[in-house]
């Protein structure tokens, strides 16, 4: 049997070939079956990632949690467990792969972030949606990790009324984008209308506008964010303090993009998509080792500046 340490070191050292056969060729007395047995028989869990990074995160009231999902490309697989067709934000289309929902901690500064939890999206196995994973990881972060952060960031995919209500009940602050088809109301008399139908003055563009979001029992502040290329985005928060301006909302939304750095780094540097094993357990263990490998690279990068 090989160790997790050996497998992680292999992920860090191989440039392109991440197969059991290639690893066996580089270890004396180790066969392909030995490597395959390691991946099929171990039970590496997401909580081990937390144990790895808990002493490295810079936590505090100004820190953030970020939630987003990523799809591990498995377009050529035919008999691999956990693989299903699902929408990929990176590809902007439905692809064949293994979905993973990530929870990332950031102190808000560029490059200072670590994954602290993740879930493999496998509804055929556990009957859980991505929103179920979102809620479970958020609750565990509050109840088990004793974090001081009090703000969570996510995109429109997770901006369901149930998620927003859960966060608000726990007295956390959220910043999230909205799809343009969401309905909002300025007053009970005015009723609900689509976001595009709202009138925006210079004052509203700077300070946002307090609205009622349909099916959400509390008010939120809505911001219209216009990108340099003319694209329009919609950001909401349950923080109604007057100091929360459009710039504050944009800055929080910018921090959210750190999770994309994580997705890109794990795929490019650890071979997270390259495992060819068919069993779901082997794929889960491979991903667990990929997170460990990414953290190792992250720590070294910070040491070297």
XYZ file of C-alpha atoms in Angstrom:
305
model
C 0.000 0.000 0.000
C 1.211 3.501 -0.777
C 0.610 6.479 1.519
C -1.352 9.651 0.943
C 1.926 11.560 1.214
C 3.395 9.591 -1.684
C 0.336 10.173 -3.835
C 0.286 13.919 -3.111
C 4.008 14.172 -3.892
C 3.322 12.423 -7.186
C 0.596 14.960 -8.052
C 3.059 17.759 -7.319
C 5.850 16.288 -9.423
C 4.228 14.855 -12.544
C 3.775 17.394 -15.361
C 0.960 15.747 -17.333
C 0.486 12.007 -16.689
C -1.623 11.366 -13.571
C -2.408 7.666 -14.051
C -1.950 4.785 -11.606
C 0.334 3.098 -14.132
C 2.666 6.082 -14.371
C 2.946 6.389 -10.595
C 3.667 2.655 -10.274
C 6.435 2.986 -12.870
C 8.189 5.509 -10.620
C 7.966 3.611 -7.308
C 10.068 0.518 -6.674
C 8.027 -2.564 -5.852
C 4.690 -0.841 -6.452
C 2.261 -2.098 -9.080
C -0.682 -0.450 -10.795
C -3.014 -2.518 -8.600
C -1.400 -1.184 -5.417
C -2.028 2.415 -6.487
C -5.548 1.562 -7.614
C -6.254 -0.135 -4.268
C -5.125 2.998 -2.425
C -7.600 5.114 -4.353
C -10.463 2.624 -4.060
C -10.071 1.665 -0.403
C -9.114 4.845 1.451
C -11.842 7.151 2.775
C -10.372 10.652 2.639
C -12.887 13.252 3.832
C -13.394 17.012 3.290
C -12.873 17.589 7.023
C -9.224 16.620 6.556
C -8.851 19.699 4.350
C -10.022 21.867 7.251
C -7.464 20.285 9.569
C -4.820 21.117 6.985
C -5.660 24.818 6.614
C -7.274 25.880 9.910
C -3.992 27.219 11.299
C -3.175 29.105 8.094
C -6.279 31.182 7.416
C -6.321 34.821 8.563
C -9.766 34.932 10.127
C -11.542 37.959 11.561
C -14.760 39.992 11.378
C -13.646 41.475 8.027
C -12.989 38.064 6.446
C -15.246 36.361 3.899
C -16.580 32.952 2.995
C -17.071 32.272 -0.718
C -19.176 29.518 -2.281
C -19.027 28.373 -5.893
C -18.978 25.157 -7.870
C -16.714 23.746 -10.529
C -16.987 20.860 -12.994
C -14.115 18.417 -13.445
C -14.089 17.719 -17.183
C -14.693 14.041 -17.936
C -15.991 14.379 -21.480
C -14.301 11.182 -22.687
C -15.418 8.924 -19.831
C -17.931 6.173 -20.532
C -18.213 4.074 -17.386
C -16.962 6.411 -14.652
C -19.062 6.844 -11.495
C -20.077 10.357 -10.336
C -19.903 11.670 -13.914
C -23.056 13.365 -15.174
C -24.135 16.064 -17.578
C -24.338 19.438 -15.809
C -23.984 23.114 -16.513
C -20.470 24.554 -16.359
C -20.076 28.284 -15.762
C -16.562 28.163 -17.185
C -17.742 26.587 -20.433
C -21.141 28.363 -20.459
C -22.827 25.148 -21.505
C -23.792 21.690 -20.286
C -20.750 19.413 -20.048
C -19.969 15.898 -18.900
C -18.042 15.836 -15.643
C -17.884 15.596 -11.858
C -19.319 18.600 -10.024
C -17.699 19.966 -6.869
C -19.085 22.707 -4.601
C -16.339 24.629 -2.788
C -16.325 26.738 0.374
C -13.372 29.155 0.460
C -12.144 31.438 3.240
C -10.559 34.766 2.303
C -9.232 37.605 4.431
C -10.237 39.932 1.583
C -6.709 40.610 0.373
C -5.438 39.507 -3.020
C -4.167 35.923 -2.972
C -4.929 35.310 0.709
C -7.503 32.538 0.523
C -7.826 28.827 1.271
C -10.501 26.202 0.596
C -11.944 25.016 3.917
C -14.636 22.595 2.739
C -16.019 20.997 -0.411
C -18.723 18.581 -1.538
C -18.923 16.313 -4.565
C -22.191 16.883 -6.396
C -23.673 13.410 -6.814
C -27.494 13.556 -6.519
C -27.831 9.961 -7.710
C -25.818 8.885 -4.651
C -26.929 11.208 -1.818
C -30.030 12.900 -3.327
C -28.612 16.340 -2.516
C -28.713 19.395 -4.742
C -25.939 21.979 -4.930
C -28.064 24.213 -2.709
C -28.241 21.432 -0.104
C -24.437 21.278 -0.111
C -24.289 25.080 0.161
C -26.516 25.047 3.240
C -24.712 22.140 4.922
C -21.270 23.673 4.494
C -22.481 27.068 5.696
C -24.073 25.601 8.835
C -21.016 23.470 9.595
C -18.752 26.491 9.145
C -20.801 28.342 11.773
C -21.323 25.517 14.250
C -18.095 23.503 13.974
C -15.342 25.823 12.755
C -15.838 28.792 15.125
C -15.048 31.307 12.392
C -15.014 35.038 13.094
C -15.932 35.916 9.499
C -19.490 37.189 9.130
C -19.881 37.807 5.393
C -20.541 35.234 2.670
C -20.251 35.753 -1.096
C -21.790 33.718 -3.912
C -23.246 34.103 -7.390
C -26.798 34.052 -8.695
C -26.902 30.241 -8.829
C -27.058 30.125 -5.011
C -29.225 33.217 -4.502
C -32.374 31.207 -3.818
C -34.836 32.565 -1.281
C -34.128 29.608 1.038
C -30.383 30.300 1.050
C -30.890 34.020 1.630
C -33.288 33.381 4.509
C -30.901 30.876 6.112
C -27.999 33.347 6.029
C -30.136 36.199 7.346
C -31.495 34.072 10.223
C -27.923 33.301 11.251
C -27.202 37.057 11.288
C -24.596 36.863 8.572
C -24.179 39.373 5.764
C -24.384 38.256 2.153
C -23.392 39.822 -1.150
C -24.635 38.013 -4.221
C -25.481 38.639 -7.842
C -28.985 38.242 -9.235
C -30.325 37.028 -12.549
C -32.144 39.744 -14.448
C -35.473 37.879 -14.275
C -35.779 38.260 -10.489
C -38.712 40.347 -9.266
C -38.274 43.249 -6.845
C -40.592 45.816 -5.290
C -39.940 49.370 -4.113
C -43.182 49.499 -2.146
C -46.297 47.469 -1.466
C -48.330 49.840 -3.616
C -45.957 49.592 -6.584
C -45.942 45.800 -6.684
C -43.214 43.657 -8.210
C -41.321 44.316 -11.432
C -38.275 42.969 -13.257
C -34.881 44.471 -12.506
C -34.555 45.994 -15.989
C -37.722 48.027 -15.441
C -36.314 50.046 -12.532
C -35.342 53.689 -12.999
C -31.786 54.522 -11.930
C -30.717 57.993 -10.849
C -27.151 59.029 -10.039
C -28.031 58.741 -6.340
C -29.280 55.183 -6.738
C -26.248 54.177 -8.786
C -23.978 55.402 -5.988
C -25.874 54.219 -2.902
C -28.169 51.522 -4.247
C -31.854 51.228 -3.493
C -33.679 49.308 -0.768
C -36.115 46.800 -2.273
C -38.230 43.799 -1.378
C -37.153 40.670 -3.242
C -40.015 38.332 -4.134
C -40.359 35.399 -1.679
C -37.783 36.943 0.698
C -39.350 38.300 3.938
C -36.746 41.009 4.607
C -35.514 43.964 2.584
C -32.225 44.044 0.705
C -30.176 46.751 -0.925
C -29.890 46.471 -4.695
C -26.995 47.816 -6.767
C -26.717 48.164 -10.513
C -23.105 47.491 -11.495
C -21.988 48.578 -14.950
C -18.742 46.977 -16.144
C -16.177 48.781 -18.310
C -17.400 46.836 -21.358
C -20.988 47.942 -20.758
C -22.237 44.689 -19.218
C -24.790 45.190 -16.450
C -24.780 43.175 -13.249
C -27.088 43.186 -10.239
C -25.747 42.828 -6.696
C -27.798 42.607 -3.492
C -26.900 42.561 0.189
C -28.848 42.333 3.422
C -26.561 44.987 4.934
C -28.734 48.119 4.819
C -26.213 50.428 6.476
C -25.819 53.730 4.640
C -22.042 53.225 4.443
C -22.568 50.339 2.013
C -22.125 52.015 -1.362
C -21.886 50.709 -4.904
C -18.099 50.606 -4.531
C -18.366 48.454 -1.392
C -20.651 46.050 -3.249
C -18.264 45.891 -6.211
C -15.274 45.295 -3.933
C -17.076 42.404 -2.227
C -18.044 40.979 -5.609
C -14.400 41.211 -6.711
C -13.286 39.134 -3.704
C -15.676 36.409 -4.866
C -13.510 35.834 -7.932
C -10.789 34.323 -5.752
C -12.712 31.051 -5.860
C -12.134 31.025 -9.625
C -8.394 31.192 -8.940
C -8.807 28.079 -6.797
C -10.709 26.247 -9.538
C -8.129 27.124 -12.161
C -5.158 26.291 -9.948
C -6.432 22.873 -8.859
C -7.153 21.869 -12.454
C -3.924 23.172 -13.938
C -1.473 22.283 -11.165
C -2.736 19.092 -9.521
C -4.388 17.089 -12.312
C -7.783 17.052 -10.616
C -9.506 16.162 -13.899
C -6.969 13.537 -14.997
C -7.746 10.539 -12.786
C -8.934 7.659 -14.997
C -10.265 5.361 -12.272
C -13.870 4.295 -12.714
C -15.044 4.023 -9.113
C -16.596 6.976 -7.332
C -14.522 6.345 -4.212
C -11.292 6.509 -6.232
C -12.366 9.799 -7.795
C -13.232 11.259 -4.380
C -9.873 10.225 -2.912
C -8.032 11.626 -5.925
C -9.803 14.971 -5.463
C -8.992 14.989 -1.734
C -5.310 14.560 -2.565
C -5.544 17.308 -5.193
C -6.747 19.765 -2.530
C -3.819 18.727 -0.323
C -1.422 19.247 -3.243
C -2.868 22.691 -3.977
C -2.495 23.746 -0.337
C 1.136 22.583 -0.401
C 1.788 24.749 -3.439
C -0.059 27.673 -1.856
C 2.001 27.502 1.324
C 5.252 27.350 -0.630
C 4.201 30.252 -2.834
C 3.493 32.412 0.212
C 6.840 31.475 1.742
C 8.607 32.552 -1.437
C 6.500 35.690 -1.833
